[in-house]
PDB file of N, CA and C in Angstrom:
ATOM      1  N   MET A1291      48.708  -8.070 -54.753  1.00  0.00           N
ATOM      2  CA  MET A1291      48.224  -7.003 -54.026  1.00  0.00           C
ATOM      3  C   MET A1291      46.992  -6.621 -54.386  1.00  0.00           C
ATOM      4  N   PRO A1292      46.052  -6.547 -55.424  1.00  0.00           N
ATOM      5  CA  PRO A1292      44.721  -6.247 -55.350  1.00  0.00           C
ATOM      6  C   PRO A1292      43.829  -6.913 -54.285  1.00  0.00           C
ATOM      7  N   GLY A1293      44.243  -8.257 -54.176  1.00  0.00           N
ATOM      8  CA  GLY A1293      43.401  -9.021 -53.290  1.00  0.00           C
ATOM      9  C   GLY A1293      43.386  -8.318 -51.873  1.00  0.00           C
ATOM     10  N   LEU A1294      44.605  -8.144 -51.246  1.00  0.00           N
ATOM     11  CA  LEU A1294      45.072  -7.869 -50.298  1.00  0.00           C
ATOM     12  C   LEU A1294      44.272  -6.163 -49.867  1.00  0.00           C
ATOM     13  N   LEU A1295      44.420  -5.251 -51.002  1.00  0.00           N
ATOM     14  CA  LEU A1295      43.667  -4.082 -51.085  1.00  0.00           C
ATOM     15  C   LEU A1295      42.323  -4.109 -50.678  1.00  0.00           C
ATOM     16  N   ARG A1296      41.679  -4.970 -51.564  1.00  0.00           N
ATOM     17  CA  ARG A1296      40.314  -5.638 -51.273  1.00  0.00           C
ATOM     18  C   ARG A1296      39.837  -5.714 -49.909  1.00  0.00           C
ATOM     19  N   GLY A1297      40.683  -6.706 -49.311  1.00  0.00           N
ATOM     20  CA  GLY A1297      40.323  -7.279 -47.984  1.00  0.00           C
ATOM     21  C   GLY A1297      40.612  -6.155 -46.881  1.00  0.00           C
ATOM     22  N   VAL A1298      41.317  -5.307 -47.288  1.00  0.00           N
ATOM     23  CA  VAL A1298      41.504  -4.405 -46.082  1.00  0.00           C
ATOM     24  C   VAL A1298      40.205  -2.977 -46.510  1.00  0.00           C
ATOM     25  N   ALA A1299      40.129  -3.002 -47.864  1.00  0.00           N
ATOM     26  CA  ALA A1299      38.713  -1.962 -47.930  1.00  0.00           C
ATOM     27  C   ALA A1299      37.614  -2.692 -47.010  1.00  0.00           C
ATOM     28  N   ARG A1300      37.590  -3.981 -47.346  1.00  0.00           N
ATOM     29  CA  ARG A1300      36.264  -4.702 -46.647  1.00  0.00           C
ATOM     30  C   ARG A1300      36.193  -4.598 -45.087  1.00  0.00           C
ATOM     31  N   THR A1301      37.181  -4.903 -44.775  1.00  0.00           N
ATOM     32  CA  THR A1301      37.387  -4.763 -43.454  1.00  0.00           C
ATOM     33  C   THR A1301      37.574  -3.023 -42.817  1.00  0.00           C
ATOM     34  N   ALA A1302      37.620  -2.190 -43.629  1.00  0.00           N
ATOM     35  CA  ALA A1302      37.566  -0.964 -42.998  1.00  0.00           C
ATOM     36  C   ALA A1302      36.021  -0.703 -43.303  1.00  0.00           C
ATOM     37  N   VAL A1303      35.426  -1.001 -43.984  1.00  0.00           N
ATOM     38  CA  VAL A1303      33.893  -0.839 -44.343  1.00  0.00           C
ATOM     39  C   VAL A1303      32.789  -1.544 -42.937  1.00  0.00           C
ATOM     40  N   VAL A1304      33.465  -2.385 -42.720  1.00  0.00           N
ATOM     41  CA  VAL A1304      32.940  -3.530 -41.714  1.00  0.00           C
ATOM     42  C   VAL A1304      33.252  -2.561 -40.280  1.00  0.00           C
ATOM     43  N   ALA A1305      34.446  -2.200 -40.459  1.00  0.00           N
ATOM     44  CA  ALA A1305      34.618  -1.794 -38.909  1.00  0.00           C
ATOM     45  C   ALA A1305      33.961  -0.475 -38.989  1.00  0.00           C
ATOM     46  N   GLY A1306      33.704   0.429 -39.766  1.00  0.00           N
ATOM     47  CA  GLY A1306      32.998   1.843 -40.039  1.00  0.00           C
ATOM     48  C   GLY A1306      31.423   1.538 -39.845  1.00  0.00           C
ATOM     49  N   THR A1307      30.710   0.559 -40.066  1.00  0.00           N
ATOM     50  CA  THR A1307      29.652   0.022 -39.897  1.00  0.00           C
ATOM     51  C   THR A1307      29.378  -0.366 -38.490  1.00  0.00           C
ATOM     52  N   ALA A1308      30.136  -1.117 -37.872  1.00  0.00           N
ATOM     53  CA  ALA A1308      29.963  -1.570 -36.732  1.00  0.00           C
ATOM     54  C   ALA A1308      30.292  -0.378 -35.360  1.00  0.00           C
ATOM     55  N   THR A1309      31.183   0.539 -36.045  1.00  0.00           N
ATOM     56  CA  THR A1309      31.012   1.956 -35.095  1.00  0.00           C
ATOM     57  C   THR A1309      29.930   2.755 -34.864  1.00  0.00           C
ATOM     58  N   ALA A1310      29.428   2.892 -36.592  1.00  0.00           N
ATOM     59  CA  ALA A1310      28.013   3.874 -36.375  1.00  0.00           C
ATOM     60  C   ALA A1310      27.061   3.108 -35.883  1.00  0.00           C
ATOM     61  N   VAL A1311      27.153   1.584 -35.804  1.00  0.00           N
ATOM     62  CA  VAL A1311      25.979   1.022 -35.194  1.00  0.00           C
ATOM     63  C   VAL A1311      26.196   1.053 -33.517  1.00  0.00           C
ATOM     64  N   SER A1312      27.189   0.790 -33.269  1.00  0.00           N
ATOM     65  CA  SER A1312      27.563   1.012 -31.950  1.00  0.00           C
ATOM     66  C   SER A1312      27.051   2.362 -31.361  1.00  0.00           C
ATOM     67  N   ASN A1313      27.449   3.279 -31.655  1.00  0.00           N
ATOM     68  CA  ASN A1313      27.490   4.799 -31.294  1.00  0.00           C
ATOM     69  C   ASN A1313      25.731   4.883 -31.829  1.00  0.00           C
ATOM     70  N   ARG A1314      25.038   4.248 -32.539  1.00  0.00           N
ATOM     71  CA  ARG A1314      23.747   4.590 -32.532  1.00  0.00           C
ATOM     72  C   ARG A1314      23.288   4.051 -31.434  1.00  0.00           C
ATOM     73  N   VAL A1315      23.209   2.835 -31.083  1.00  0.00           N
ATOM     74  CA  VAL A1315      23.085   1.875 -30.041  1.00  0.00           C
ATOM     75  C   VAL A1315      23.159   2.727 -28.477  1.00  0.00           C
ATOM     76  N   SER A1316      24.297   3.188 -28.449  1.00  0.00           N
ATOM     77  CA  SER A1316      24.995   4.049 -27.192  1.00  0.00           C
ATOM     78  C   SER A1316      24.035   5.168 -27.005  1.00  0.00           C
ATOM     79  N   ARG A1317      23.928   5.796 -28.001  1.00  0.00           N
ATOM     80  CA  ARG A1317      22.715   7.323 -28.275  1.00  0.00           C
ATOM     81  C   ARG A1317      21.689   6.764 -27.694  1.00  0.00           C
ATOM     82  N   ARG A1318      21.045   5.774 -27.958  1.00  0.00           N
ATOM     83  CA  ARG A1318      19.401   5.466 -27.773  1.00  0.00           C
ATOM     84  C   ARG A1318      19.408   4.833 -26.397  1.00  0.00           C
ATOM     85  N   GLN A1319      20.614   4.029 -25.900  1.00  0.00           N
ATOM     86  CA  GLN A1319      20.475   3.631 -24.540  1.00  0.00           C
ATOM     87  C   GLN A1319      20.200   5.061 -23.527  1.00  0.00           C
ATOM     88  N   GLN A1320      21.578   5.829 -23.916  1.00  0.00           N
ATOM     89  CA  GLN A1320      21.417   7.225 -23.084  1.00  0.00           C
ATOM     90  C   GLN A1320      20.088   7.820 -23.155  1.00  0.00           C
ATOM     91  N   GLY A1321      19.434   7.870 -24.117  1.00  0.00           N
ATOM     92  CA  GLY A1321      18.299   8.701 -24.065  1.00  0.00           C
ATOM     93  C   GLY A1321      17.296   7.844 -23.352  1.00  0.00           C
ATOM     94  N   ARG A1322      17.141   6.788 -23.165  1.00  0.00           N
ATOM     95  CA  ARG A1322      16.364   5.850 -22.438  1.00  0.00           C
ATOM     96  C   ARG A1322      17.024   5.919 -21.141  1.00  0.00           C
ATOM     97  N   TRP A1323      17.903   5.612 -20.845  1.00  0.00           N
ATOM     98  CA  TRP A1323      18.263   5.993 -19.317  1.00  0.00           C
ATOM     99  C   TRP A1323      17.901   7.770 -18.814  1.00  0.00           C
ATOM    100  N   ALA A1324      18.125   8.747 -19.836  1.00  0.00           N
ATOM    101  CA  ALA A1324      17.750   9.918 -19.198  1.00  0.00           C
ATOM    102  C   ALA A1324      16.155  10.284 -19.037  1.00  0.00           C
ATOM    103  N   GLN A1325      15.303   9.793 -20.012  1.00  0.00           N
ATOM    104  CA  GLN A1325      13.920   9.433 -19.720  1.00  0.00           C
ATOM    105  C   GLN A1325      13.651   8.637 -18.421  1.00  0.00           C
ATOM    106  N   GLN A1326      14.282   7.534 -18.160  1.00  0.00           N
ATOM    107  CA  GLN A1326      13.969   7.038 -16.632  1.00  0.00           C
ATOM    108  C   GLN A1326      14.143   7.472 -15.686  1.00  0.00           C
ATOM    109  N   GLU A1327      15.722   8.103 -15.690  1.00  0.00           N
ATOM    110  CA  GLU A1327      15.708   9.004 -14.604  1.00  0.00           C
ATOM    111  C   GLU A1327      14.916  10.639 -14.364  1.00  0.00           C
ATOM    112  N   ALA A1328      14.624  10.714 -15.584  1.00  0.00           N
ATOM    113  CA  ALA A1328      13.456  12.356 -15.529  1.00  0.00           C
ATOM    114  C   ALA A1328      12.299  11.744 -14.700  1.00  0.00           C
ATOM    115  N   GLN A1329      11.947  10.655 -15.374  1.00  0.00           N
ATOM    116  CA  GLN A1329      10.462   9.934 -14.526  1.00  0.00           C
ATOM    117  C   GLN A1329      11.048   9.649 -13.218  1.00  0.00           C
ATOM    118  N   GLN A1330      11.785   9.284 -12.871  1.00  0.00           N
ATOM    119  CA  GLN A1330      12.041   8.501 -11.302  1.00  0.00           C
ATOM    120  C   GLN A1330      11.819   9.770 -10.673  1.00  0.00           C
ATOM    121  N   GLN A1331      12.493  11.039 -11.062  1.00  0.00           N
ATOM    122  CA  GLN A1331      12.988  12.101 -10.119  1.00  0.00           C
ATOM    123  C   GLN A1331      11.327  12.999 -10.330  1.00  0.00           C
ATOM    124  N   TYR A1332      10.562  12.681 -11.092  1.00  0.00           N
ATOM    125  CA  TYR A1332       9.272  13.146 -11.345  1.00  0.00           C
ATOM    126  C   TYR A1332       8.671  12.657 -10.098  1.00  0.00           C
ATOM    127  N   GLN A1333       8.723  11.292 -10.165  1.00  0.00           N
ATOM    128  CA  GLN A1333       7.762  10.629  -9.067  1.00  0.00           C
ATOM    129  C   GLN A1333       8.309  10.782  -7.769  1.00  0.00           C
ATOM    130  N   TYR A1334       9.552  11.088  -7.405  1.00  0.00           N
ATOM    131  CA  TYR A1334      10.353  11.290  -6.148  1.00  0.00           C
ATOM    132  C   TYR A1334       9.445  12.483  -5.651  1.00  0.00           C
ATOM    133  N   GLN A1335       9.758  13.321  -6.919  1.00  0.00           N
ATOM    134  CA  GLN A1335       9.480  14.833  -6.432  1.00  0.00           C
ATOM    135  C   GLN A1335       7.910  14.930  -6.012  1.00  0.00           C
ATOM    136  N   GLU A1336       6.676  13.912  -6.359  1.00  0.00           N
ATOM    137  CA  GLU A1336       5.655  13.883  -6.170  1.00  0.00           C
ATOM    138  C   GLU A1336       5.243  13.290  -4.987  1.00  0.00           C
ATOM    139  N   GLN A1337       6.303  12.225  -4.782  1.00  0.00           N
ATOM    140  CA  GLN A1337       5.918  11.653  -3.292  1.00  0.00           C
ATOM    141  C   GLN A1337       6.335  12.638  -2.013  1.00  0.00           C
ATOM    142  N   GLN A1338       7.213  13.409  -2.400  1.00  0.00           N
ATOM    143  CA  GLN A1338       7.799  13.852  -1.265  1.00  0.00           C
ATOM    144  C   GLN A1338       6.986  15.716  -1.220  1.00  0.00           C
ATOM    145  N   ALA A1339       5.921  15.763  -2.278  1.00  0.00           N
ATOM    146  CA  ALA A1339       5.347  17.190  -1.984  1.00  0.00           C
ATOM    147  C   ALA A1339       4.472  16.945  -0.940  1.00  0.00           C
ATOM    148  N   PRO A1340       4.116  17.723   0.017  1.00  0.00           N
ATOM    149  CA  PRO A1340       3.205  17.746   1.493  1.00  0.00           C
ATOM    150  C   PRO A1340       1.741  17.582   0.630  1.00  0.00           C
ATOM    151  N   PRO A1341       1.032  16.834   1.568  1.00  0.00           N
ATOM    152  CA  PRO A1341      -0.458  17.009   1.200  1.00  0.00           C
ATOM    153  C   PRO A1341      -1.031  18.238   1.237  1.00  0.00           C
ATOM    154  N   PRO A1342      -2.175  18.628   0.588  1.00  0.00           N
ATOM    155  CA  PRO A1342      -2.719  19.874   0.525  1.00  0.00           C
ATOM    156  C   PRO A1342      -3.201  19.657   2.038  1.00  0.00           C
ATOM    157  N   PRO A1343      -3.430  21.135   2.439  1.00  0.00           N
ATOM    158  CA  PRO A1343      -4.242  21.496   4.070  1.00  0.00           C
ATOM    159  C   PRO A1343      -5.605  21.337   3.840  1.00  0.00           C
ATOM    160  N   PRO A1344      -6.305  20.187   5.059  1.00  0.00           N
ATOM    161  CA  PRO A1344      -7.839  20.335   5.035  1.00  0.00           C
ATOM    162  C   PRO A1344      -8.262  21.490   4.715  1.00  0.00           C
ATOM    163  N   PRO A1345      -9.516  21.565   4.157  1.00  0.00           N
ATOM    164  CA  PRO A1345      -9.956  23.018   3.964  1.00  0.00           C
ATOM    165  C   PRO A1345     -10.366  23.308   5.491  1.00  0.00           C
ATOM    166  N   PRO A1346     -10.652  24.742   5.860  1.00  0.00           N
ATOM    167  CA  PRO A1346     -10.595  25.260   7.281  1.00  0.00           C
ATOM    168  C   PRO A1346     -12.268  24.446   7.653  1.00  0.00           C
ATOM    169  N   ALA A1347     -12.559  24.291   8.622  1.00  0.00           N
ATOM    170  CA  ALA A1347     -13.996  24.179   9.109  1.00  0.00           C
ATOM    171  C   ALA A1347     -14.969  25.393   9.343  1.00  0.00           C
ATOM    172  N   ALA A1348     -16.159  25.351   9.316  1.00  0.00           N
ATOM    173  CA  ALA A1348     -16.810  26.462   9.454  1.00  0.00           C
ATOM    174  C   ALA A1348     -17.172  26.715  10.887  1.00  0.00           C
ATOM    175  N   PRO A1349     -16.620  27.868  11.599  1.00  0.00           N
ATOM    176  CA  PRO A1349     -16.592  28.276  13.297  1.00  0.00           C
ATOM    177  C   PRO A1349     -17.857  27.360  13.667  1.00  0.00           C
ATOM    178  N   ALA A1350     -19.143  27.426  12.918  1.00  0.00           N
ATOM    179  CA  ALA A1350     -20.753  26.695  13.819  1.00  0.00           C
ATOM    180  C   ALA A1350     -20.029  25.186  13.845  1.00  0.00           C
ATOM    181  N   ASP A1351     -19.676  24.613  12.791  1.00  0.00           N
ATOM    182  CA  ASP A1351     -19.432  23.334  12.473  1.00  0.00           C
ATOM    183  C   ASP A1351     -18.624  22.909  13.903  1.00  0.00           C
ATOM    184  N   ASP A1352     -17.521  23.882  14.060  1.00  0.00           N
ATOM    185  CA  ASP A1352     -16.320  23.276  14.873  1.00  0.00           C
ATOM    186  C   ASP A1352     -16.761  23.418  16.292  1.00  0.00           C
ATOM    187  N   MET A1353     -17.745  24.298  16.647  1.00  0.00           N
ATOM    188  CA  MET A1353     -18.022  24.646  17.777  1.00  0.00           C
ATOM    189  C   MET A1353     -19.090  23.230  18.545  1.00  0.00           C
ATOM    190  N   THR A1354     -19.925  22.869  17.438  1.00  0.00           N
ATOM    191  CA  THR A1354     -20.644  22.049  17.404  1.00  0.00           C
ATOM    192  C   THR A1354     -19.849  20.489  17.824  1.00  0.00           C
ATOM    193  N   SER A1355     -19.039  20.419  17.218  1.00  0.00           N
ATOM    194  CA  SER A1355     -18.214  18.859  17.219  1.00  0.00           C
ATOM    195  C   SER A1355     -17.519  19.382  18.818  1.00  0.00           C
ATOM    196  N   LYS A1356     -17.219  20.247  19.437  1.00  0.00           N
ATOM    197  CA  LYS A1356     -16.459  20.449  20.138  1.00  0.00           C
ATOM    198  C   LYS A1356     -17.228  19.861  21.391  1.00  0.00           C
ATOM    199  N   ILE A1357     -18.420  20.588  21.146  1.00  0.00           N
ATOM    200  CA  ILE A1357     -19.791  20.598  22.246  1.00  0.00           C
ATOM    201  C   ILE A1357     -20.121  18.817  22.353  1.00  0.00           C
ATOM    202  N   ASP A1358     -19.904  18.060  21.174  1.00  0.00           N
ATOM    203  CA  ASP A1358     -20.421  16.821  20.941  1.00  0.00           C
ATOM    204  C   ASP A1358     -19.177  16.126  21.887  1.00  0.00           C
ATOM    205  N   GLN A1359     -17.897  16.443  21.359  1.00  0.00           N
ATOM    206  CA  GLN A1359     -17.230  15.599  22.026  1.00  0.00           C
ATOM    207  C   GLN A1359     -17.117  15.570  23.569  1.00  0.00           C
ATOM    208  N   LEU A1360     -17.122  16.917  23.951  1.00  0.00           N
ATOM    209  CA  LEU A1360     -17.354  17.386  25.735  1.00  0.00           C
ATOM    210  C   LEU A1360     -18.305  16.338  25.940  1.00  0.00           C
ATOM    211  N   LYS A1361     -19.446  16.440  25.425  1.00  0.00           N
ATOM    212  CA  LYS A1361     -20.590  15.395  25.867  1.00  0.00           C
ATOM    213  C   LYS A1361     -20.330  13.888  25.705  1.00  0.00           C
ATOM    214  N   GLN A1362     -19.535  13.355  24.927  1.00  0.00           N
ATOM    215  CA  GLN A1362     -19.249  11.998  24.714  1.00  0.00           C
ATOM    216  C   GLN A1362     -18.189  11.677  26.136  1.00  0.00           C
ATOM    217  N   LEU A1363     -17.212  12.634  26.070  1.00  0.00           N
ATOM    218  CA  LEU A1363     -16.343  12.543  27.403  1.00  0.00           C
ATOM    219  C   LEU A1363     -17.035  12.330  28.490  1.00  0.00           C
ATOM    220  N   GLY A1364     -17.893  13.671  28.982  1.00  0.00           N
ATOM    221  CA  GLY A1364     -18.671  13.390  30.374  1.00  0.00           C
ATOM    222  C   GLY A1364     -19.501  11.987  30.365  1.00  0.00           C
ATOM    223  N   ASP A1365     -20.177  11.641  29.173  1.00  0.00           N
ATOM    224  CA  ASP A1365     -20.723  10.087  29.481  1.00  0.00           C
ATOM    225  C   ASP A1365     -19.861   9.125  29.793  1.00  0.00           C
ATOM    226  N   LEU A1366     -18.449   9.356  29.119  1.00  0.00           N
ATOM    227  CA  LEU A1366     -17.783   8.265  29.839  1.00  0.00           C
ATOM    228  C   LEU A1366     -17.028   8.443  31.208  1.00  0.00           C
ATOM    229  N   LYS A1367     -16.952   9.657  31.656  1.00  0.00           N
ATOM    230  CA  LYS A1367     -16.795   9.900  32.560  1.00  0.00           C
ATOM    231  C   LYS A1367     -17.860   9.455  33.973  1.00  0.00           C
ATOM    232  N   ALA A1368     -18.970   9.434  33.979  1.00  0.00           N
ATOM    233  CA  ALA A1368     -20.126   9.121  34.376  1.00  0.00           C
ATOM    234  C   ALA A1368     -20.055   8.007  34.379  1.00  0.00           C
ATOM    235  N   GLN A1369     -19.773   6.961  33.286  1.00  0.00           N
ATOM    236  CA  GLN A1369     -19.903   5.530  33.203  1.00  0.00           C
ATOM    237  C   GLN A1369     -18.528   4.751  34.010  1.00  0.00           C
ATOM    238  N   GLY A1370     -18.001   5.816  34.691  1.00  0.00           N
ATOM    239  CA  GLY A1370     -16.599   5.174  34.805  1.00  0.00           C
ATOM    240  C   GLY A1370     -15.392   4.771  34.248  1.00  0.00           C
ATOM    241  N   VAL A1371     -15.560   5.059  32.931  1.00  0.00           N
ATOM    242  CA  VAL A1371     -14.647   4.742  31.784  1.00  0.00           C
ATOM    243  C   VAL A1371     -13.466   5.344  31.779  1.00  0.00           C
ATOM    244  N   LEU A1372     -13.831   6.799  32.269  1.00  0.00           N
ATOM    245  CA  LEU A1372     -12.726   7.834  32.398  1.00  0.00           C
ATOM    246  C   LEU A1372     -12.236   8.227  33.821  1.00  0.00           C
ATOM    247  N   THR A1373     -11.019   8.258  34.058  1.00  0.00           N
ATOM    248  CA  THR A1373     -10.800   8.833  35.506  1.00  0.00           C
ATOM    249  C   THR A1373     -11.214  10.493  35.587  1.00  0.00           C
ATOM    250  N   GLU A1374     -10.921  11.080  36.624  1.00  0.00           N
ATOM    251  CA  GLU A1374     -11.105  12.865  36.474  1.00  0.00           C
ATOM    252  C   GLU A1374      -9.903  13.159  35.911  1.00  0.00           C
ATOM    253  N   ALA A1375      -8.692  12.616  35.949  1.00  0.00           N
ATOM    254  CA  ALA A1375      -7.419  13.209  35.402  1.00  0.00           C
ATOM    255  C   ALA A1375      -7.492  12.862  33.730  1.00  0.00           C
ATOM    256  N   GLU A1376      -7.818  11.913  33.225  1.00  0.00           N
ATOM    257  CA  GLU A1376      -7.969  11.572  32.017  1.00  0.00           C
ATOM    258  C   GLU A1376      -9.195  12.251  31.582  1.00  0.00           C
ATOM    259  N   PHE A1377     -10.303  12.605  32.059  1.00  0.00           N
ATOM    260  CA  PHE A1377     -11.062  13.525  31.518  1.00  0.00           C
ATOM    261  C   PHE A1377     -10.697  15.217  31.387  1.00  0.00           C
ATOM    262  N   GLU A1378      -9.619  15.585  32.294  1.00  0.00           N
ATOM    263  CA  GLU A1378      -9.453  16.951  32.376  1.00  0.00           C
ATOM    264  C   GLU A1378      -8.606  16.783  31.388  1.00  0.00           C
ATOM    265  N   ALA A1379      -7.824  16.162  30.914  1.00  0.00           N
ATOM    266  CA  ALA A1379      -6.489  15.918  30.026  1.00  0.00           C
ATOM    267  C   ALA A1379      -7.105  16.069  28.787  1.00  0.00           C
ATOM    268  N   GLN A1380      -8.457  15.285  28.395  1.00  0.00           N
ATOM    269  CA  GLN A1380      -9.171  15.340  27.109  1.00  0.00           C
ATOM    270  C   GLN A1380      -9.578  16.189  27.008  1.00  0.00           C
ATOM    271  N   LYS A1381     -10.370  17.043  27.921  1.00  0.00           N
ATOM    272  CA  LYS A1381     -10.712  18.091  27.808  1.00  0.00           C
ATOM    273  C   LYS A1381     -10.334  19.423  27.525  1.00  0.00           C
ATOM    274  N   ALA A1382      -9.053  19.142  27.877  1.00  0.00           N
ATOM    275  CA  ALA A1382      -7.990  20.368  27.924  1.00  0.00           C
ATOM    276  C   ALA A1382      -7.476  20.152  26.119  1.00  0.00           C
ATOM    277  N   ARG A1383      -7.200  19.104  25.749  1.00  0.00           N
ATOM    278  CA  ARG A1383      -7.011  18.883  24.321  1.00  0.00           C
ATOM    279  C   ARG A1383      -7.820  19.284  23.144  1.00  0.00           C
ATOM    280  N   ILE A1384      -9.335  18.855  23.466  1.00  0.00           N
ATOM    281  CA  ILE A1384     -10.419  19.514  22.887  1.00  0.00           C
ATOM    282  C   ILE A1384     -10.567  20.961  22.702  1.00  0.00           C
ATOM    283  N   LEU A1385     -10.406  21.570  24.004  1.00  0.00           N
ATOM    284  CA  LEU A1385     -10.751  23.117  23.848  1.00  0.00           C
ATOM    285  C   LEU A1385      -9.255  23.924  23.306  1.00  0.00           C
ATOM    286  N   GLY A1386      -8.436  23.007  23.289  1.00  0.00           N
ATOM    287  CA  GLY A1386      -6.981  23.325  22.771  1.00  0.00           C
ATOM    288  C   GLY A1386      -6.466  24.909  23.465  1.00  0.00           C
TER     289      GLY A1386
END
Protein backbone atom coordinates (compact mmCIF):
# COMPACT_ATOMS: atom_id res chain seq x y z
CA MET A 1 0.00 0.00 0.00
CA PRO A 2 2.77 2.52 0.72
CA GLY A 3 4.06 2.14 -2.86
CA LEU A 4 0.62 2.88 -4.23
CA LEU A 5 0.24 5.92 -1.98
CA ARG A 6 3.62 7.21 -3.06
CA GLY A 7 2.67 6.80 -6.76
CA VAL A 8 -0.62 8.66 -6.26
CA ALA A 9 1.17 11.46 -4.39
CA ARG A 10 3.76 11.75 -7.13
CA THR A 11 1.03 11.90 -9.78
CA ALA A 12 -0.77 14.61 -7.81
CA VAL A 13 2.41 16.70 -7.55
CA VAL A 14 3.16 16.34 -11.27
CA ALA A 15 -0.43 17.19 -12.22
CA GLY A 16 -0.44 20.23 -9.91
CA THR A 17 2.85 21.47 -11.30
CA ALA A 18 1.64 20.99 -14.86
CA THR A 19 -1.56 22.89 -14.11
CA ALA A 20 0.36 25.77 -12.51
CA VAL A 21 2.75 26.00 -15.47
CA SER A 22 -0.11 25.81 -17.96
CA ASN A 23 -2.01 28.59 -16.18
CA ARG A 24 1.08 30.76 -16.10
CA VAL A 25 1.72 30.27 -19.82
CA SER A 26 -1.92 31.08 -20.60
CA ARG A 27 -1.82 34.30 -18.58
CA ARG A 28 1.44 35.32 -20.25
CA GLN A 29 0.02 34.66 -23.74
CA GLN A 30 -3.16 36.58 -22.95
CA GLY A 31 -1.06 39.51 -21.75
CA ARG A 32 0.98 39.49 -24.95
CA TRP A 33 -2.12 39.25 -27.13
CA ALA A 34 -3.77 42.12 -25.25
CA GLN A 35 -0.64 44.21 -25.69
CA GLN A 36 -0.50 43.43 -29.43
CA GLU A 37 -4.19 44.21 -29.83
CA ALA A 38 -3.78 47.55 -28.04
CA GLN A 39 -0.80 48.41 -30.23
CA GLN A 40 -2.72 47.49 -33.41
CA GLN A 41 -5.72 49.53 -32.26
CA TYR A 42 -3.44 52.52 -31.63
CA GLN A 43 -1.86 52.18 -35.07
CA TYR A 44 -5.30 51.89 -36.69
CA GLN A 45 -6.52 55.01 -34.91
CA GLU A 46 -3.35 56.85 -35.89
CA GLN A 47 -3.86 55.90 -39.54
CA GLN A 48 -7.51 57.01 -39.43
CA ALA A 49 -6.71 60.44 -37.97
CA PRO A 50 -7.25 63.19 -40.52
CA PRO A 51 -4.16 65.10 -41.58
CA PRO A 52 -3.79 68.54 -40.03
CA PRO A 53 -5.25 71.36 -42.15
CA PRO A 54 -2.75 73.37 -44.17
CA PRO A 55 -1.85 76.72 -42.69
CA PRO A 56 -3.87 79.59 -44.14
CA ALA A 57 -2.07 81.53 -46.84
CA ALA A 58 -1.50 85.21 -46.37
CA PRO A 59 -3.99 87.29 -48.41
CA ALA A 60 -1.27 89.11 -50.37
CA ASP A 61 0.45 85.84 -51.29
CA ASP A 62 -2.87 84.32 -52.31
CA MET A 63 -3.70 87.22 -54.63
CA THR A 64 -0.20 87.16 -56.15
CA SER A 65 -0.51 83.43 -56.73
CA LYS A 66 -3.88 83.86 -58.46
CA ILE A 67 -2.51 86.62 -60.66
CA ASP A 68 0.46 84.47 -61.64
CA GLN A 69 -1.83 81.56 -62.48
CA LEU A 70 -4.06 83.81 -64.58
CA LYS A 71 -1.02 85.14 -66.46
CA GLN A 72 0.11 81.59 -67.20
CA LEU A 73 -3.38 80.73 -68.44
CA GLY A 74 -3.36 83.81 -70.67
CA ASP A 75 0.00 82.77 -72.12
CA LEU A 76 -1.25 79.24 -72.80
CA LYS A 77 -4.34 80.63 -74.51
CA ALA A 78 -2.23 83.02 -76.59
CA GLN A 79 -0.02 80.11 -77.68
CA GLY A 80 -3.08 78.15 -78.71
CA VAL A 81 -2.63 75.43 -76.13
CA LEU A 82 -5.97 76.23 -74.45
CA THR A 83 -9.28 76.87 -76.13
CA GLU A 84 -11.53 79.75 -75.06
CA ALA A 85 -13.81 77.34 -73.15
CA GLU A 86 -10.86 75.71 -71.34
CA PHE A 87 -9.46 79.13 -70.50
CA GLU A 88 -12.77 80.30 -69.03
CA ALA A 89 -13.21 77.09 -67.03
CA GLN A 90 -9.72 77.33 -65.51
CA LYS A 91 -10.15 81.04 -64.81
CA ALA A 92 -13.40 80.34 -62.96
CA ARG A 93 -11.68 77.60 -60.93
CA ILE A 94 -8.82 79.89 -59.92
CA LEU A 95 -11.06 82.80 -58.99
CA GLY A 96 -13.33 80.38 -57.17
